[in-house]
XYZ file of C-alpha atoms in Angstrom:
156
model
C 27.896 -9.180 2.872
C 30.605 -6.571 2.399
C 31.223 -3.412 4.412
C 29.602 -1.243 1.740
C 26.266 -3.071 1.999
C 26.206 -2.657 5.809
C 26.964 1.057 5.614
C 24.016 3.122 6.897
C 24.408 5.479 3.932
C 23.063 2.675 1.689
C 20.254 1.253 3.847
C 16.674 2.402 3.099
C 15.382 4.575 5.943
C 12.098 5.254 7.778
C 10.040 2.367 6.419
C 6.412 3.041 7.343
C 2.807 2.265 6.554
C 0.417 5.229 6.677
C -2.611 4.295 8.800
C -4.971 4.952 5.912
C -2.936 2.691 3.591
C -4.099 -0.608 5.064
C -7.063 -2.606 3.799
C -8.192 -6.157 4.467
C -5.926 -7.430 1.663
C -3.296 -4.749 0.992
C -0.572 -2.826 2.808
C 1.034 0.226 1.171
C 4.649 0.962 2.163
C 6.693 4.129 1.874
C 10.300 4.842 2.843
C 13.040 7.413 2.475
C 15.925 6.997 0.102
C 19.261 6.324 1.773
C 21.939 8.997 1.702
C 23.769 7.277 -1.201
C 20.568 6.488 -3.115
C 22.151 7.123 -6.517
C 23.967 3.803 -6.197
C 20.735 1.902 -5.428
C 19.292 0.247 -8.559
C 16.131 -1.070 -6.915
C 14.585 -2.175 -3.643
C 13.624 -5.717 -2.635
C 10.521 -6.020 -0.478
C 10.322 -8.828 2.092
C 7.227 -10.004 3.927
C 7.614 -12.603 6.676
C 11.220 -13.104 5.492
C 10.153 -13.969 1.921
C 11.066 -11.820 -1.090
C 7.707 -10.702 -2.490
C 8.569 -7.848 -4.846
C 11.038 -5.385 -6.291
C 10.676 -1.755 -7.318
C 12.784 1.250 -8.260
C 10.722 3.853 -6.378
C 10.197 4.453 -2.647
C 6.699 3.087 -2.347
C 5.187 -0.331 -2.857
C 1.800 -1.928 -2.241
C 1.700 -5.517 -1.073
C -1.439 -7.220 -2.386
C -3.320 -10.515 -1.989
C -2.845 -10.623 1.791
C -5.077 -12.402 4.291
C -7.452 -10.240 6.301
C -6.845 -9.688 9.995
C -3.285 -11.058 9.751
C -0.039 -9.656 11.154
C 2.944 -9.332 8.799
C 6.611 -8.472 9.371
C 8.021 -6.325 6.561
C 11.432 -4.924 5.635
C 13.272 -3.808 2.517
C 16.826 -3.998 1.202
C 18.472 -1.891 -1.458
C 20.089 -3.546 -4.471
C 23.377 -1.836 -5.291
C 24.631 -1.472 -8.857
C 27.158 -4.260 -8.216
C 24.280 -6.678 -7.484
C 24.928 -6.553 -3.746
C 22.014 -6.305 -1.306
C 22.256 -3.766 1.489
C 21.501 -4.681 5.060
C 17.760 -4.582 5.728
C 15.819 -1.530 6.749
C 14.249 -1.555 10.164
C 11.513 -4.190 10.352
C 7.919 -3.207 10.920
C 4.966 -5.306 12.018
C 1.591 -4.411 10.605
C -1.778 -6.166 10.452
C -4.299 -6.050 7.672
C -7.802 -4.982 8.623
C -10.444 -7.575 9.309
C -12.724 -8.354 6.399
C -15.366 -5.658 6.185
C -18.800 -5.632 4.692
C -18.571 -4.452 1.073
C -21.315 -2.404 -0.535
C -21.269 -2.016 -4.316
C -22.547 1.282 -5.714
C -24.163 -0.646 -8.581
C -26.550 -2.175 -6.040
C -27.827 1.376 -5.448
C -28.342 2.102 -9.131
C -24.992 3.669 -10.111
C -24.133 3.208 -13.782
C -20.549 3.596 -14.990
C -21.330 4.621 -18.545
C -19.716 8.071 -18.407
C -23.079 9.753 -19.051
C -25.339 9.020 -16.069
C -25.155 11.326 -13.040
C -24.619 8.974 -10.069
C -24.405 11.333 -7.092
C -27.576 10.067 -5.373
C -26.754 6.381 -5.911
C -23.177 6.720 -4.653
C -24.266 8.803 -1.657
C -26.938 6.213 -0.811
C -24.260 3.489 -0.803
C -22.047 5.614 1.461
C -24.973 6.318 3.800
C -25.756 2.574 3.994
C -22.138 1.654 4.769
C -21.596 0.333 8.290
C -18.703 1.477 10.480
C -15.524 -0.184 9.201
C -17.233 -1.107 5.928
C -16.217 -0.548 2.323
C -18.043 1.124 -0.548
C -16.812 -0.394 -3.813
C -16.732 1.567 -7.068
C -16.375 -1.024 -9.854
C -14.719 -0.434 -13.216
C -16.408 2.287 -15.236
C -16.738 6.054 -15.529
C -19.067 7.416 -12.848
C -20.170 11.037 -13.043
C -20.903 12.531 -9.640
C -21.267 15.750 -7.733
C -20.102 16.368 -4.158
C -20.145 13.329 -1.875
C -20.089 13.290 1.914
C -17.981 10.468 3.343
C -18.291 9.012 6.827
C -15.544 8.326 9.337
C -14.207 4.772 9.594
C -15.201 3.608 6.130
C -13.256 2.883 2.951
C -14.170 4.186 -0.488
C -12.503 1.646 -2.780
C -12.025 3.021 -6.281
């Protein structure tokens, strides 16, 4: 690794995971561009010391993770010369434990783009246990105002 790649002006900064960006199988990452970001072509994402992805923006969602599992994550910039920067600070984060999933279709919601589904979706939300997930499957669901609960996930 050369001096340039160890220079703090090239290392991605402030890697973090917003608290609301963790599910039982995904972790969403965000970070700040380094000072000399114009020389960074892309960012490599590492999970438990394995390269798992690459992107050109400053956010990335790691998918297909095990529930209730702790992961160590860091990123490196890829300079135009093909040189990797030193890693960002490492963070440890755990996915949530598997939660009970409620599907809005089980409450009569229809994703046809024509049916008003407010009552069905609200009934699914009301039936959701603390820490649970209300799943909105593929489709177009018309709805009015919905009232969410604390400590639940609305997965769209």
